[in-house]
Amino acid sequence: MLAFMLKRAAIIPPLLMIIITVSFFLIRFAPGSPLARERAVPAEVRASLERYYGLDQPWHIQYTNYLRRLAQFDLGPSYKIPTVTVDELIARSWPISAQLGLSAYALALLVGIPLGVLAAAHHRSLWDVGLRSIALLGMSLPTFVIGPLLILLFSVTLLWLPPAGWGDARHQILPAITLAAPYVAYIARLTRSGVLDALAQEHIRVARAKGVRNSAVLWRHALRTGILPVVSFSGPALAFLLTGTVVVERIFAIPGLGNWFVQASFNRDYTLILGIVLVVSTALLLMNLVVDIAYALLDPRIRYDRQG
C-alpha cells in the first residue's frame, strides 16, 4: 500500500507539468489579449505594458519565465487587476469555494446514501420506483434551473433566506442545496446499484444464515462494499466542488474561484487562468489518490502492492 501511494504521488508532478504546458500554449493561441481595453490604447502605452509584463518576448521565453516563477510558488500578477497578485486572488476566493463545496457534498452524502440504501432494501417496490424517479429528476434539472427556483421560493416568496451574496451561514443554504441536488441523485443511484450487487454476494448469504439482523446486514455488511462506487465518484466530484462551480457562483453572486475563472476567461487574464487550472488539477489528482486509499481501507480484498 505504501509503495502504491508513493508511486501515485510521484506521478502527480509530471502530470501537473503536462497540464500547465498544454494550458499555457492553448491560452496563448486563443484570440485576444489581456491588455485589450474598451478604448483604444496608444501604441506607446501598449508597448510599455507589454515590456512590463514580458509579453513582448518570444513564447518560449515567456514559458520559461513562468516556470521559473512557479518553482518559487509565485503565480505572477493579474493583468486585469494590477493591485493584487494571482496568489492573493486564489487565497482569497478558494476558501469560499471549498467551504461551499464541502457543505454541498456533505449534504449530498447525508441524503443520497440513505436514499440509495432504502431503494436497494425495497427493490422493485413503490419505494424503489419513487426514489429512482426522484433521482432521475435531480439529474435532469440543471443547476441554472434549480438555483433560480429556490431563490423564487425561499427568497422572493417566503422571504426566509437571502437570494445572493456571501456572509453568514444563511447565505450558504440555497447555493449548497443547488449544488447538492444533482449529486444526491448520482449518489443515490450509485449506492442503490452497489448495495444490490453486494446483497447478492456470498458473505451476505453467510451473514444471513448466521442469523444476523437484516438491518445489520444492510447497513454494516452490504453498505461497506456497496459504497465503493460512491467513493470512486467522490474523487473528481469533490475536487470539482472544492475548486468552485461556475454556474452556481454566478447565480448567487459568490466571490469564489469559479466566478474568477469566468472573469479571467473573458479578460484573457493568462496568469489567473493558469493559476486556477493549477489549483483545480492539483485538487483532482490529490482526490484521486485519496479515493485509492479509501478503496483499500473499505475493501480488504484490494491489494495495491500486488499491482504493477
mmCIF file of C-alpha atoms in Angstrom:
data_model
loop_
_atom_site.group_PDB
_atom_site.id
_atom_site.type_symbol
_atom_site.label_atom_id
_atom_site.label_comp_id
_atom_site.label_asym_id
_atom_site.label_seq_id
_atom_site.Cartn_x
_atom_site.Cartn_y
_atom_site.Cartn_z
ATOM 1 C CA MET A 1 0.000 0.000 0.000
ATOM 2 C CA LEU A 2 2.802 2.412 0.909
ATOM 3 C CA ALA A 3 4.651 1.618 -2.315
ATOM 4 C CA PHE A 4 1.478 2.271 -4.322
ATOM 5 C CA MET A 5 0.921 5.615 -2.588
ATOM 6 C CA LEU A 6 4.494 6.683 -3.302
ATOM 7 C CA LYS A 7 4.167 5.696 -6.969
ATOM 8 C CA ARG A 8 0.934 7.653 -7.338
ATOM 9 C CA ALA A 9 2.376 10.668 -5.541
ATOM 10 C CA ALA A 10 5.428 10.592 -7.832
ATOM 11 C CA ILE A 11 3.153 10.776 -10.892
ATOM 12 C CA ILE A 12 1.480 14.000 -9.759
ATOM 13 C CA PRO A 13 4.318 16.486 -10.550
ATOM 14 C CA PRO A 14 4.856 15.258 -14.156
ATOM 15 C CA LEU A 15 1.107 15.320 -14.792
ATOM 16 C CA LEU A 16 0.868 18.856 -13.447
ATOM 17 C CA MET A 17 3.782 19.841 -15.683
ATOM 18 C CA ILE A 18 1.960 18.482 -18.746
ATOM 19 C CA ILE A 19 -1.279 20.230 -17.780
ATOM 20 C CA ILE A 20 0.451 23.568 -17.219
ATOM 21 C CA THR A 21 2.376 23.299 -20.500
ATOM 22 C CA VAL A 22 -0.696 22.444 -22.582
ATOM 23 C CA SER A 23 -2.788 25.122 -20.856
ATOM 24 C CA PHE A 24 -0.081 27.758 -21.301
ATOM 25 C CA PHE A 25 0.143 27.365 -25.058
ATOM 26 C CA LEU A 26 -3.605 26.863 -25.579
ATOM 27 C CA ILE A 27 -4.265 30.167 -23.863
ATOM 28 C CA ARG A 28 -1.617 31.890 -25.970
ATOM 29 C CA PHE A 29 -3.141 30.515 -29.189
ATOM 30 C CA ALA A 30 -6.587 31.853 -28.241
ATOM 31 C CA PRO A 31 -7.548 35.158 -29.879
ATOM 32 C CA GLY A 32 -7.470 38.335 -27.843
ATOM 33 C CA SER A 33 -5.014 39.957 -25.478
ATOM 34 C CA PRO A 34 -5.033 40.612 -21.726
ATOM 35 C CA LEU A 35 -4.004 44.199 -22.485
ATOM 36 C CA ALA A 36 -7.026 44.897 -24.682
ATOM 37 C CA ARG A 37 -9.241 47.732 -23.473
ATOM 38 C CA GLU A 38 -12.659 49.054 -24.454
ATOM 39 C CA ARG A 39 -10.987 52.243 -25.620
ATOM 40 C CA ALA A 40 -8.036 52.236 -27.979
ATOM 41 C CA VAL A 41 -4.711 52.463 -26.146
ATOM 42 C CA PRO A 42 -1.850 54.462 -27.669
ATOM 43 C CA ALA A 43 0.830 52.282 -29.209
ATOM 44 C CA GLU A 44 3.495 53.628 -26.839
ATOM 45 C CA VAL A 45 1.413 52.747 -23.769
ATOM 46 C CA ARG A 46 0.640 49.272 -25.089
ATOM 47 C CA ALA A 47 4.309 48.614 -25.880
ATOM 48 C CA SER A 48 5.287 49.771 -22.394
ATOM 49 C CA LEU A 49 2.739 47.416 -20.801
ATOM 50 C CA GLU A 50 3.944 44.503 -22.928
ATOM 51 C CA ARG A 51 7.534 45.127 -21.811
ATOM 52 C CA TYR A 52 6.440 45.386 -18.169
ATOM 53 C CA TYR A 53 4.601 42.057 -18.248
ATOM 54 C CA GLY A 54 7.117 40.378 -20.575
ATOM 55 C CA LEU A 55 4.547 39.836 -23.329
ATOM 56 C CA ASP A 56 6.896 41.286 -25.946
ATOM 57 C CA GLN A 57 9.242 38.327 -25.564
ATOM 58 C CA PRO A 58 9.042 35.078 -27.600
ATOM 59 C CA TRP A 59 6.663 32.455 -26.281
ATOM 60 C CA HIS A 60 9.362 30.010 -25.225
ATOM 61 C CA ILE A 61 10.984 32.718 -23.074
ATOM 62 C CA GLN A 62 7.605 33.621 -21.539
ATOM 63 C CA TYR A 63 7.054 29.938 -20.809
ATOM 64 C CA THR A 64 10.493 29.576 -19.185
ATOM 65 C CA ASN A 65 9.943 32.690 -17.076
ATOM 66 C CA TYR A 66 6.559 31.412 -15.942
ATOM 67 C CA LEU A 67 8.025 28.067 -14.883
ATOM 68 C CA ARG A 68 10.803 29.867 -13.031
ATOM 69 C CA ARG A 69 8.257 31.896 -11.045
ATOM 70 C CA LEU A 70 6.137 28.800 -10.492
ATOM 71 C CA ALA A 71 9.118 26.970 -8.980
ATOM 72 C CA GLN A 72 9.238 29.807 -6.430
ATOM 73 C CA PHE A 73 5.483 29.402 -5.729
ATOM 74 C CA ASP A 74 4.793 32.689 -7.496
ATOM 75 C CA LEU A 75 1.774 32.575 -9.830
ATOM 76 C CA GLY A 76 2.520 36.028 -11.167
ATOM 77 C CA PRO A 77 0.489 39.243 -11.437
ATOM 78 C CA SER A 78 -3.047 39.572 -12.675
ATOM 79 C CA TYR A 79 -3.142 41.504 -15.951
ATOM 80 C CA LYS A 80 -6.609 42.905 -15.334
ATOM 81 C CA ILE A 81 -6.392 43.520 -11.570
ATOM 82 C CA PRO A 82 -2.939 45.047 -11.090
ATOM 83 C CA THR A 83 -3.479 45.825 -7.412
ATOM 84 C CA VAL A 84 -3.344 42.129 -6.399
ATOM 85 C CA THR A 85 -1.422 39.041 -7.457
ATOM 86 C CA VAL A 86 -2.865 35.741 -8.614
ATOM 87 C CA ASP A 87 -1.703 34.139 -5.357
ATOM 88 C CA GLU A 88 -3.733 36.659 -3.374
ATOM 89 C CA LEU A 89 -6.841 36.227 -5.520
ATOM 90 C CA ILE A 90 -6.757 32.444 -5.197
ATOM 91 C CA ALA A 91 -6.003 32.613 -1.455
ATOM 92 C CA ARG A 92 -8.999 34.918 -1.059
ATOM 93 C CA SER A 93 -11.501 33.005 -3.202
ATOM 94 C CA TRP A 94 -10.538 29.337 -2.820
ATOM 95 C CA PRO A 95 -11.648 29.020 0.853
ATOM 96 C CA ILE A 96 -15.082 30.305 -0.159
ATOM 97 C CA SER A 97 -15.428 27.724 -2.934
ATOM 98 C CA ALA A 98 -14.038 24.983 -0.688
ATOM 99 C CA GLN A 99 -16.454 25.804 2.135
ATOM 100 C CA LEU A 100 -19.419 25.824 -0.222
ATOM 101 C CA GLY A 101 -18.278 22.625 -1.950
ATOM 102 C CA LEU A 102 -17.762 20.727 1.296
ATOM 103 C CA SER A 103 -21.179 21.805 2.578
ATOM 104 C CA ALA A 104 -22.846 20.731 -0.662
ATOM 105 C CA TYR A 105 -21.131 17.353 -0.825
ATOM 106 C CA ALA A 106 -21.743 16.596 2.844
ATOM 107 C CA LEU A 107 -25.428 17.296 2.228
ATOM 108 C CA ALA A 108 -25.366 15.085 -0.880
ATOM 109 C CA LEU A 109 -23.840 12.193 1.070
ATOM 110 C CA LEU A 110 -26.202 12.559 4.033
ATOM 111 C CA VAL A 111 -29.240 12.430 1.745
ATOM 112 C CA GLY A 112 -28.056 10.306 -1.184
ATOM 113 C CA ILE A 113 -26.617 7.307 0.675
ATOM 114 C CA PRO A 114 -29.702 6.597 2.847
ATOM 115 C CA LEU A 115 -31.963 7.014 -0.197
ATOM 116 C CA GLY A 116 -29.867 4.531 -2.154
ATOM 117 C CA VAL A 117 -29.831 2.000 0.668
ATOM 118 C CA LEU A 118 -33.599 2.273 1.124
ATOM 119 C CA ALA A 119 -34.145 1.817 -2.605
ATOM 120 C CA ALA A 120 -31.967 -1.309 -2.576
ATOM 121 C CA ALA A 121 -33.703 -2.677 0.522
ATOM 122 C CA HIS A 122 -37.110 -2.258 -1.146
ATOM 123 C CA HIS A 123 -36.010 -3.448 -4.569
ATOM 124 C CA ARG A 124 -38.751 -3.279 -7.240
ATOM 125 C CA SER A 125 -41.264 -1.823 -4.801
ATOM 126 C CA LEU A 126 -43.048 1.533 -4.928
ATOM 127 C CA TRP A 127 -40.297 2.935 -2.710
ATOM 128 C CA ASP A 128 -37.684 1.894 -5.229
ATOM 129 C CA VAL A 129 -39.611 3.296 -8.196
ATOM 130 C CA GLY A 130 -40.317 6.565 -6.396
ATOM 131 C CA LEU A 131 -36.736 7.080 -5.256
ATOM 132 C CA ARG A 132 -35.401 6.299 -8.721
ATOM 133 C CA SER A 133 -37.847 8.782 -10.229
ATOM 134 C CA ILE A 134 -36.700 11.480 -7.817
ATOM 135 C CA ALA A 135 -33.080 10.681 -8.634
ATOM 136 C CA LEU A 136 -33.788 10.919 -12.352
ATOM 137 C CA LEU A 137 -35.468 14.288 -11.834
ATOM 138 C CA GLY A 138 -32.480 15.531 -9.820
ATOM 139 C CA MET A 139 -30.050 14.524 -12.572
ATOM 140 C CA SER A 140 -32.221 16.058 -15.289
ATOM 141 C CA LEU A 141 -32.629 19.519 -13.767
ATOM 142 C CA PRO A 142 -29.536 21.694 -14.312
ATOM 143 C CA THR A 143 -28.267 23.971 -11.572
ATOM 144 C CA PHE A 144 -29.208 27.111 -13.532
ATOM 145 C CA VAL A 145 -32.833 25.970 -13.205
ATOM 146 C CA ILE A 146 -32.714 24.757 -9.602
ATOM 147 C CA GLY A 147 -30.979 27.894 -8.308
ATOM 148 C CA PRO A 148 -33.489 30.479 -9.588
ATOM 149 C CA LEU A 149 -36.399 28.284 -8.481
ATOM 150 C CA LEU A 150 -35.011 28.138 -4.938
ATOM 151 C CA ILE A 151 -34.444 31.901 -4.954
ATOM 152 C CA LEU A 152 -38.004 32.473 -6.165
ATOM 153 C CA LEU A 153 -39.475 30.235 -3.466
ATOM 154 C CA PHE A 154 -37.359 30.878 -0.369
ATOM 155 C CA SER A 155 -36.105 34.422 -1.016
ATOM 156 C CA VAL A 156 -38.729 36.228 -3.089
ATOM 157 C CA THR A 157 -41.916 34.463 -1.947
ATOM 158 C CA LEU A 158 -41.260 33.289 1.617
ATOM 159 C CA LEU A 159 -38.513 35.810 2.457
ATOM 160 C CA TRP A 160 -36.697 33.196 4.532
ATOM 161 C CA LEU A 161 -33.200 33.281 3.041
ATOM 162 C CA PRO A 162 -31.003 35.848 1.266
ATOM 163 C CA PRO A 163 -31.043 35.492 -2.523
ATOM 164 C CA ALA A 164 -27.338 36.186 -3.161
ATOM 165 C CA GLY A 165 -24.038 37.251 -1.641
ATOM 166 C CA TRP A 166 -21.705 35.671 0.845
ATOM 167 C CA GLY A 167 -21.750 36.266 4.580
ATOM 168 C CA ASP A 168 -23.142 34.163 7.401
ATOM 169 C CA ALA A 169 -24.420 30.577 7.296
ATOM 170 C CA ARG A 170 -27.789 31.655 5.867
ATOM 171 C CA HIS A 171 -26.083 32.655 2.608
ATOM 172 C CA GLN A 172 -24.763 29.109 2.151
ATOM 173 C CA ILE A 173 -28.078 27.248 2.341
ATOM 174 C CA LEU A 174 -29.531 27.918 -1.114
ATOM 175 C CA PRO A 175 -26.260 27.543 -3.079
ATOM 176 C CA ALA A 176 -25.395 24.384 -1.137
ATOM 177 C CA ILE A 177 -28.792 22.839 -1.919
ATOM 178 C CA THR A 178 -28.454 23.865 -5.579
ATOM 179 C CA LEU A 179 -25.020 22.257 -5.794
ATOM 180 C CA ALA A 180 -26.035 19.151 -3.867
ATOM 181 C CA ALA A 181 -29.218 18.316 -5.796
ATOM 182 C CA PRO A 182 -27.605 16.604 -8.823
ATOM 183 C CA TYR A 183 -25.053 14.857 -6.604
ATOM 184 C CA VAL A 184 -27.790 13.488 -4.349
ATOM 185 C CA ALA A 185 -29.292 11.841 -7.416
ATOM 186 C CA TYR A 186 -25.983 10.365 -8.617
ATOM 187 C CA ILE A 187 -25.002 9.128 -5.157
ATOM 188 C CA ALA A 188 -28.432 7.555 -4.556
ATOM 189 C CA ARG A 189 -28.274 5.650 -7.854
ATOM 190 C CA LEU A 190 -24.672 4.522 -7.289
ATOM 191 C CA THR A 191 -25.443 3.425 -3.717
ATOM 192 C CA ARG A 192 -28.523 1.507 -4.815
ATOM 193 C CA SER A 193 -26.602 -0.310 -7.546
ATOM 194 C CA GLY A 194 -23.636 -1.072 -5.283
ATOM 195 C CA VAL A 195 -25.754 -2.342 -2.393
ATOM 196 C CA LEU A 196 -27.814 -4.558 -4.721
ATOM 197 C CA ASP A 197 -24.612 -6.125 -6.055
ATOM 198 C CA ALA A 198 -23.302 -6.590 -2.516
ATOM 199 C CA LEU A 199 -26.513 -8.269 -1.341
ATOM 200 C CA ALA A 200 -26.010 -10.991 -3.965
ATOM 201 C CA GLN A 201 -22.506 -11.878 -2.732
ATOM 202 C CA GLU A 202 -21.510 -14.950 -0.724
ATOM 203 C CA HIS A 203 -20.570 -13.219 2.529
ATOM 204 C CA ILE A 204 -24.023 -11.607 2.734
ATOM 205 C CA ARG A 205 -25.717 -15.000 2.415
ATOM 206 C CA VAL A 206 -23.419 -16.365 5.119
ATOM 207 C CA ALA A 207 -24.268 -13.457 7.428
ATOM 208 C CA ARG A 208 -27.978 -14.053 6.952
ATOM 209 C CA ALA A 209 -27.548 -17.787 7.511
ATOM 210 C CA LYS A 210 -25.894 -16.988 10.852
ATOM 211 C CA GLY A 211 -28.971 -15.044 11.907
ATOM 212 C CA VAL A 212 -27.595 -11.519 11.587
ATOM 213 C CA ARG A 213 -30.396 -8.983 11.623
ATOM 214 C CA ASN A 214 -31.477 -7.616 8.252
ATOM 215 C CA SER A 215 -30.673 -4.022 9.244
ATOM 216 C CA ALA A 216 -27.138 -5.041 10.270
ATOM 217 C CA VAL A 217 -26.683 -6.970 7.026
ATOM 218 C CA LEU A 218 -27.821 -3.964 5.049
ATOM 219 C CA TRP A 219 -26.026 -1.105 6.829
ATOM 220 C CA ARG A 220 -22.886 -2.820 8.146
ATOM 221 C CA HIS A 221 -22.042 -5.502 5.608
ATOM 222 C CA ALA A 222 -23.668 -4.656 2.270
ATOM 223 C CA LEU A 223 -23.060 -0.916 2.512
ATOM 224 C CA ARG A 224 -19.349 -1.341 3.180
ATOM 225 C CA THR A 225 -18.706 -2.832 -0.246
ATOM 226 C CA GLY A 226 -21.718 -1.270 -1.919
ATOM 227 C CA ILE A 227 -20.439 2.218 -1.238
ATOM 228 C CA LEU A 228 -17.279 1.705 -3.326
ATOM 229 C CA PRO A 229 -18.858 3.210 -6.484
ATOM 230 C CA VAL A 230 -19.688 6.303 -4.430
ATOM 231 C CA VAL A 231 -16.085 6.500 -3.230
ATOM 232 C CA SER A 232 -14.846 6.320 -6.800
ATOM 233 C CA PHE A 233 -17.304 9.017 -7.853
ATOM 234 C CA SER A 234 -16.363 11.220 -4.904
ATOM 235 C CA GLY A 235 -12.810 11.903 -6.074
ATOM 236 C CA PRO A 236 -13.459 14.023 -9.177
ATOM 237 C CA ALA A 237 -16.816 15.260 -7.843
ATOM 238 C CA LEU A 238 -15.345 16.614 -4.627
ATOM 239 C CA ALA A 239 -12.369 18.130 -6.452
ATOM 240 C CA PHE A 240 -14.779 19.926 -8.760
ATOM 241 C CA LEU A 241 -16.851 21.211 -5.853
ATOM 242 C CA LEU A 242 -13.858 22.283 -3.770
ATOM 243 C CA THR A 243 -12.390 24.369 -6.565
ATOM 244 C CA GLY A 244 -15.514 26.271 -7.486
ATOM 245 C CA THR A 245 -18.623 25.823 -9.572
ATOM 246 C CA VAL A 246 -19.035 28.456 -12.224
ATOM 247 C CA VAL A 247 -22.815 28.494 -12.695
ATOM 248 C CA VAL A 248 -23.840 28.453 -9.036
ATOM 249 C CA GLU A 249 -21.314 31.089 -8.019
ATOM 250 C CA ARG A 250 -22.560 33.349 -10.813
ATOM 251 C CA ILE A 251 -26.229 32.803 -9.900
ATOM 252 C CA PHE A 252 -25.734 33.585 -6.225
ATOM 253 C CA ALA A 253 -23.003 36.248 -6.732
ATOM 254 C CA ILE A 254 -20.465 34.303 -4.672
ATOM 255 C CA PRO A 255 -16.849 35.580 -4.942
ATOM 256 C CA GLY A 256 -15.386 32.084 -5.326
ATOM 257 C CA LEU A 257 -12.842 30.516 -7.624
ATOM 258 C CA GLY A 258 -15.357 29.669 -10.342
ATOM 259 C CA ASN A 259 -16.515 33.266 -10.585
ATOM 260 C CA TRP A 260 -12.940 34.479 -11.004
ATOM 261 C CA PHE A 261 -12.315 31.836 -13.664
ATOM 262 C CA VAL A 262 -15.180 33.166 -15.783
ATOM 263 C CA GLN A 263 -13.914 36.733 -15.493
ATOM 264 C CA ALA A 264 -10.347 35.647 -16.268
ATOM 265 C CA SER A 265 -11.502 33.799 -19.392
ATOM 266 C CA PHE A 266 -13.409 36.793 -20.710
ATOM 267 C CA ASN A 267 -10.498 39.121 -19.923
ATOM 268 C CA ARG A 268 -7.802 36.768 -21.289
ATOM 269 C CA ASP A 269 -6.039 37.074 -17.938
ATOM 270 C CA TYR A 270 -3.401 34.439 -18.695
ATOM 271 C CA THR A 271 -1.796 34.143 -15.278
ATOM 272 C CA LEU A 272 -5.100 33.966 -13.401
ATOM 273 C CA ILE A 273 -6.423 31.258 -15.749
ATOM 274 C CA LEU A 274 -3.242 29.207 -15.322
ATOM 275 C CA GLY A 275 -3.313 29.643 -11.555
ATOM 276 C CA ILE A 276 -6.878 28.372 -11.294
ATOM 277 C CA VAL A 277 -6.153 25.470 -13.669
ATOM 278 C CA LEU A 278 -3.192 24.533 -11.476
ATOM 279 C CA VAL A 279 -5.315 24.570 -8.311
ATOM 280 C CA VAL A 280 -8.118 22.521 -9.908
ATOM 281 C CA SER A 281 -5.694 19.970 -11.390
ATOM 282 C CA THR A 282 -3.812 19.550 -8.116
ATOM 283 C CA ALA A 283 -7.054 19.044 -6.200
ATOM 284 C CA LEU A 284 -8.281 16.479 -8.737
ATOM 285 C CA LEU A 285 -5.060 14.445 -8.616
ATOM 286 C CA LEU A 286 -4.919 14.511 -4.821
ATOM 287 C CA MET A 287 -8.565 13.475 -4.547
ATOM 288 C CA ASN A 288 -7.949 10.518 -6.852
ATOM 289 C CA LEU A 289 -5.104 9.424 -4.577
ATOM 290 C CA VAL A 290 -7.392 9.706 -1.545
ATOM 291 C CA VAL A 291 -10.012 7.611 -3.359
ATOM 292 C CA ASP A 292 -7.483 4.831 -3.995
ATOM 293 C CA ILE A 293 -6.526 4.795 -0.318
ATOM 294 C CA ALA A 294 -10.190 4.715 0.729
ATOM 295 C CA TYR A 295 -10.760 1.753 -1.600
ATOM 296 C CA ALA A 296 -8.118 -0.285 0.205
ATOM 297 C CA LEU A 297 -9.495 0.658 3.620
ATOM 298 C CA LEU A 298 -13.089 -0.220 2.727
ATOM 299 C CA ASP A 299 -12.381 -3.425 0.802
ATOM 300 C CA PRO A 300 -9.560 -5.585 2.244
ATOM 301 C CA ARG A 301 -9.618 -7.717 -0.923
ATOM 302 C CA ILE A 302 -7.888 -4.891 -2.801
ATOM 303 C CA ARG A 303 -4.120 -5.187 -2.600
ATOM 304 C CA TYR A 304 -2.303 -2.372 -4.360
ATOM 305 C CA ASP A 305 1.101 -3.821 -3.555
ATOM 306 C CA ARG A 306 0.409 -6.672 -5.998
ATOM 307 C CA GLN A 307 -0.230 -4.337 -8.863
ATOM 308 C CA GLY A 308 2.431 -3.442 -11.374
#
